[in-house]
Short mmCIF file of C-alpha atoms in Angstrom, two decimals:
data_model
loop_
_atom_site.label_atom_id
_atom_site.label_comp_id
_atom_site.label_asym_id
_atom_site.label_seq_id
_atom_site.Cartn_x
_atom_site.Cartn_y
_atom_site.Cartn_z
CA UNK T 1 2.17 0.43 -0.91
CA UNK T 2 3.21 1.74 2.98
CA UNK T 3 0.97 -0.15 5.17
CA UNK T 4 0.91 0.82 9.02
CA UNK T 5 -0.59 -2.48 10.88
CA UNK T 6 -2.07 -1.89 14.24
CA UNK T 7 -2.25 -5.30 16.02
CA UNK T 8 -1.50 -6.62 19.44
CA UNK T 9 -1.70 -10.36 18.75
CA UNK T 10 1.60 -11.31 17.26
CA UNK T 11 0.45 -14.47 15.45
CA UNK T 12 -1.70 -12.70 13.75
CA UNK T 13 0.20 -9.84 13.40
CA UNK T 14 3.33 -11.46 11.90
CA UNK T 15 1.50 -13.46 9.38
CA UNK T 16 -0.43 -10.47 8.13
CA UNK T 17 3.10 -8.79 7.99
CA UNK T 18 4.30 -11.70 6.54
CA UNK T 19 1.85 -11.50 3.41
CA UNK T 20 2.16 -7.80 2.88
CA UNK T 21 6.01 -8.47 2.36
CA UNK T 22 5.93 -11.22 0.21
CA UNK T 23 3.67 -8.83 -1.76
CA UNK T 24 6.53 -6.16 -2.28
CA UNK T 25 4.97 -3.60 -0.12
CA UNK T 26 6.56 -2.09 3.03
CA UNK T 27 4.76 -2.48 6.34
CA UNK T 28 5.18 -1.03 9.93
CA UNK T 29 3.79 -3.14 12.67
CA UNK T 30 2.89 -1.48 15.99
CA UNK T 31 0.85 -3.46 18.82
CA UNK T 32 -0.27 0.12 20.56
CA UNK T 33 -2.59 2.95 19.67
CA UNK T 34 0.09 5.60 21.04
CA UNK T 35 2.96 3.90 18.91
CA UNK T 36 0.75 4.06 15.96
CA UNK T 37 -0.12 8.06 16.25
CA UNK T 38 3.88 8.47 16.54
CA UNK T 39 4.52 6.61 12.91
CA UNK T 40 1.43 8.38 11.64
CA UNK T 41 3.02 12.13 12.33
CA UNK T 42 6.02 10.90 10.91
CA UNK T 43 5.06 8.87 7.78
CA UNK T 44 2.90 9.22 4.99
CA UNK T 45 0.98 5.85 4.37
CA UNK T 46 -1.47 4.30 1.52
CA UNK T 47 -3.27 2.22 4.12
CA UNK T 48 -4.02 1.67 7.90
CA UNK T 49 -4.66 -2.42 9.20
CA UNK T 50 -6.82 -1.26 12.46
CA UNK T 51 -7.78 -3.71 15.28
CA UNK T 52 -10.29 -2.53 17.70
CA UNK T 53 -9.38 -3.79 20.84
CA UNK T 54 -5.79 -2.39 21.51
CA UNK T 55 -3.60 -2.27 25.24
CA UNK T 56 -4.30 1.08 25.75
CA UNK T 57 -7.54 1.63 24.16
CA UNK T 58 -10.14 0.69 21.32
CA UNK T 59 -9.78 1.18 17.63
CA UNK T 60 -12.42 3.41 16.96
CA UNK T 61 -12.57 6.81 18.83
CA UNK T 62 -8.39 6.31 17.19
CA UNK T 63 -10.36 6.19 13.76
CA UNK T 64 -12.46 9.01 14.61
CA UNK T 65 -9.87 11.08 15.89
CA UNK T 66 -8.00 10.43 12.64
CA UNK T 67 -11.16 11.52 10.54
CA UNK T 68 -11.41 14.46 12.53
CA UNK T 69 -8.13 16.02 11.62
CA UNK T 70 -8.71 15.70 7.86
CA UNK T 71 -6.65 12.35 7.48
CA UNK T 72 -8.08 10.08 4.81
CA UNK T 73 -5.47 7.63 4.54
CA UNK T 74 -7.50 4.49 3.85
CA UNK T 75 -8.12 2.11 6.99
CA UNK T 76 -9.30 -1.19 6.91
CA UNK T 77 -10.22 -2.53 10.46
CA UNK T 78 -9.32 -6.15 11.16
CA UNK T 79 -11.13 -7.20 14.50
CA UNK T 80 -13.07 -10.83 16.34
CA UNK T 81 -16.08 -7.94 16.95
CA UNK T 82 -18.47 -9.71 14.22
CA UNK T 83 -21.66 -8.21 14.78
CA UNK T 84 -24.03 -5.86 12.34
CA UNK T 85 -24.11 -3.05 14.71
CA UNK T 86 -20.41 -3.54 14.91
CA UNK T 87 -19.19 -3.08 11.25
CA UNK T 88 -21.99 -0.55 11.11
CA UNK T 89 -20.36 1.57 13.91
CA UNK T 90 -16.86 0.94 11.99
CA UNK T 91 -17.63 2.00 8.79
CA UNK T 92 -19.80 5.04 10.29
CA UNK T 93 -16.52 6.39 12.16
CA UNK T 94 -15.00 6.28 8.59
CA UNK T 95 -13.56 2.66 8.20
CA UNK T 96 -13.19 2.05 4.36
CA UNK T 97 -13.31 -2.09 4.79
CA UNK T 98 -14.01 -4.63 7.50
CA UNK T 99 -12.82 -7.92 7.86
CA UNK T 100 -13.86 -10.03 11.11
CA UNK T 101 -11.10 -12.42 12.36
CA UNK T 102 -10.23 -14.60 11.47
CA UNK T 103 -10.11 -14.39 7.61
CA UNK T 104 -7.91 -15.16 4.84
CA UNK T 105 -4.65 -13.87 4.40
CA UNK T 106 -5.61 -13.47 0.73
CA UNK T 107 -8.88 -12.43 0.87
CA UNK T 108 -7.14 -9.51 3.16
CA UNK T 109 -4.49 -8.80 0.07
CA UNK T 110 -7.55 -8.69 -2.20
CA UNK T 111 -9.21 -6.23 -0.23
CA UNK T 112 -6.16 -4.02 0.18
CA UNK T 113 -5.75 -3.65 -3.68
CA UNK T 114 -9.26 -2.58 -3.91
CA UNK T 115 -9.36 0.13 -0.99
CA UNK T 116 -5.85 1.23 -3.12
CA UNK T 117 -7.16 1.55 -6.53
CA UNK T 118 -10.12 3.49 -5.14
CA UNK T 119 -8.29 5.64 -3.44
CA UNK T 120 -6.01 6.34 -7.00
CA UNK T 121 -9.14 7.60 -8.93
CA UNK T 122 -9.53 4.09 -10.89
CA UNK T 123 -11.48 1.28 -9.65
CA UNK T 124 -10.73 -0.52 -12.40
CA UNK T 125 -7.85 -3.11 -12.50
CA UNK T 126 -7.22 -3.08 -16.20
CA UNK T 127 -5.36 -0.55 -17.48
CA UNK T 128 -3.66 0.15 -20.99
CA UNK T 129 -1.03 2.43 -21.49
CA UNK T 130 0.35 2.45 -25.33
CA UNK T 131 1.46 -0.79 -26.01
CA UNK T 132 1.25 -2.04 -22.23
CA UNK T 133 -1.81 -3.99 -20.38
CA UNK T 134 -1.47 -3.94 -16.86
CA UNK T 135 -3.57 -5.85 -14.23
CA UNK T 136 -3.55 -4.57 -11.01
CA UNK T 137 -5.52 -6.95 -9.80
CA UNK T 138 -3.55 -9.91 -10.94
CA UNK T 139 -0.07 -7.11 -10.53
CA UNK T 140 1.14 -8.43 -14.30
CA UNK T 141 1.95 -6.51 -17.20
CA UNK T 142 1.82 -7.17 -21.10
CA UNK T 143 4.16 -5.43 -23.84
CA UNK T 144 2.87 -5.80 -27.05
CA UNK T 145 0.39 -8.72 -25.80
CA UNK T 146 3.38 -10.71 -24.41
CA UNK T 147 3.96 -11.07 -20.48
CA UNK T 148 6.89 -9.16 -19.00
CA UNK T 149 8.29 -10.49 -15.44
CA UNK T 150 8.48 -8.23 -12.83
CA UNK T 151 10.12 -8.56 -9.64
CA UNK T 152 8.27 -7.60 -6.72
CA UNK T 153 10.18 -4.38 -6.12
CA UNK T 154 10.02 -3.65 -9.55
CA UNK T 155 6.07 -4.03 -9.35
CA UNK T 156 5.26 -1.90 -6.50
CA UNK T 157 7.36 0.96 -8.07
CA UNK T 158 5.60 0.93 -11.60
CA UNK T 159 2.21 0.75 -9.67
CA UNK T 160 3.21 3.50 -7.63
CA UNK T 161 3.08 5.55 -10.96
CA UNK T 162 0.34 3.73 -12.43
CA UNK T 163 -1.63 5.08 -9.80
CA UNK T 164 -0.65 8.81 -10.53
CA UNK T 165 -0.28 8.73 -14.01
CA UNK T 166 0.74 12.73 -14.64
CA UNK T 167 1.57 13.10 -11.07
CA UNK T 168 5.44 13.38 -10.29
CA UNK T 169 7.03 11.30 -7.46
CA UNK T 170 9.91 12.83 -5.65
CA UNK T 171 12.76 10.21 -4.75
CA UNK T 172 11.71 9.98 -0.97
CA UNK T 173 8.18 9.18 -1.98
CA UNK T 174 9.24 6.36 -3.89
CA UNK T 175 11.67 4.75 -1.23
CA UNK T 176 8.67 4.95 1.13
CA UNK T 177 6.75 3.09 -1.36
CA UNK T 178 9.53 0.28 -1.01
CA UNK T 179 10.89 0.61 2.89
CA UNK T 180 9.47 0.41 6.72
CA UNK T 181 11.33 1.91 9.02
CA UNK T 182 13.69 -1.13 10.01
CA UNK T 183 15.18 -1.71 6.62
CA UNK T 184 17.94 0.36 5.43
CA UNK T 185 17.80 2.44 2.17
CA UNK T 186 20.25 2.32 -0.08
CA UNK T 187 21.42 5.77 -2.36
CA UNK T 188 20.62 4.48 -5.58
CA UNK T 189 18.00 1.72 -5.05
CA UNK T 190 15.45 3.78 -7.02
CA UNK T 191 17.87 5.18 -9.82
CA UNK T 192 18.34 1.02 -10.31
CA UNK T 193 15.04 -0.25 -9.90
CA UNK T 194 13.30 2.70 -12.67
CA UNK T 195 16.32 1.72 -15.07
CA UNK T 196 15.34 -1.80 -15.10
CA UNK T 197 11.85 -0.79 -15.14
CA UNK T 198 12.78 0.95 -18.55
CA UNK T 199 14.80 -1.69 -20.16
CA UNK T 200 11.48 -4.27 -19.36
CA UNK T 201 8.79 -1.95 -20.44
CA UNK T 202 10.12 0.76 -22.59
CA UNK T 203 12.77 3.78 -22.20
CA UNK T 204 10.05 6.39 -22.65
CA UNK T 205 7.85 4.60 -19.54
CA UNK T 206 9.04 6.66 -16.95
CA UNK T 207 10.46 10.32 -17.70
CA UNK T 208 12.80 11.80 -14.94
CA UNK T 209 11.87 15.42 -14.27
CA UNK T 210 15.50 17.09 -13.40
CA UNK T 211 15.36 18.34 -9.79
CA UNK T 212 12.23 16.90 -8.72
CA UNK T 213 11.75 13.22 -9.12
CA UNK T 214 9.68 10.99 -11.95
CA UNK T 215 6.73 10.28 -13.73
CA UNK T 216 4.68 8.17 -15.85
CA UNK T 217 5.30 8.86 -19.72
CA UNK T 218 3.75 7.24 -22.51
CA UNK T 219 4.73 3.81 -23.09
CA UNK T 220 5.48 3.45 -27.15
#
């Protein structure tokens, strides 16, 4: 996934960064509200990390603001505010999850695969396509009952597709599936990364539509 993390407090923030990497996903960290509307108009994300209490002003009227427009990127808000009335005002203005600080990093990596597979139109984590199992949840996949290793690259690319199966993803898509803003993308990354995908899971996994990009075919 693209995550856009809005946090001010950089311990926090760089760990939470920290875990989303190691994950495979792409991340852009902001510490304002202001900077965060700029990457929003310029970026299409799977998922918004919200604190509340920002430099130049609170989490939520952002959140409503964001609702208002018609935006319903997913947003889990991350804040110290740990009262009822507090996660009941969050989730009212549209907040999809919320986690009170300070929590577990993994517990916070479990919660963002959730908020994602609801968001794709399939709660459920198990998933069979052909002769391949995949577990979202546990990101693993099985070819003909036998595990297949997957880099972490390599997994957030095939989930990208496993989470629009029929849908086709245009090149750019698929690099911001893999990329933040600070990390250079290379011409061919995805042509390598969907070949190797191929050889590990089967040719007929991923069909290339000429001009337009790829999707998910039928494994055999």
């Amino acid at each position: 996934m693209r995550v856009l993390l809005i946090e001010d407090d950089t311990v926090l923030g760089a760990g939470v960064r920290d875990q989303i990497k190691a994950e495979g996903h792409s991340v852009d960290w902001v510490t304002r509200l202001d900077e965060a509307g700029d990457y929003l108009a310029s970026a299409s994300y799977d998922l918004v990390l919200l604190d509340l209490m920002l430099p130049d002003g609170r989490g939520l009227p952002f959140l409503r603001e964001l609702r208002g427009r018609g935006d319903v990127t997913p947003v889990i808000i991350l804040t110290a505010l740990d009262q009822i009335s507090d996660r009941i005002e969050g989730l009212n203005a549209g907040a999809d999850d919320y986690m009170v600080k300070p929590f577990d990093l993994s517990e916070l990596s479990a919660r963002l695969a959730a908020v994602a597979r609801r968001y794709s139109g399939n709660p459920n984590p198990l998933i069979t396509i052909g002769n391949l199992e995949i577990d979202l949840a546990a990101k693993s996949v099985r070819r003909d009952g036998k595990p297949v290793k997957l880099t972490a690259r390599e997994w957030v690319l095939f989930e990208a597709f496993v989470q629009r199966p029929g849908q086709i993803l245009s090149k750019a898509q698929l690099e911001e599936r893999l990329y933040a803003f600070d990390t250079e993308v290379e011409s061919n990354t995805i042509e390598v990364h969907v070949s190797r995908l191929r050889k590990k899971l089967d040719k007929g996994t991923i069909e290339t539509v000429r001009g337009m990009g790829y999707r998910l075919g039928g494994a055999a």
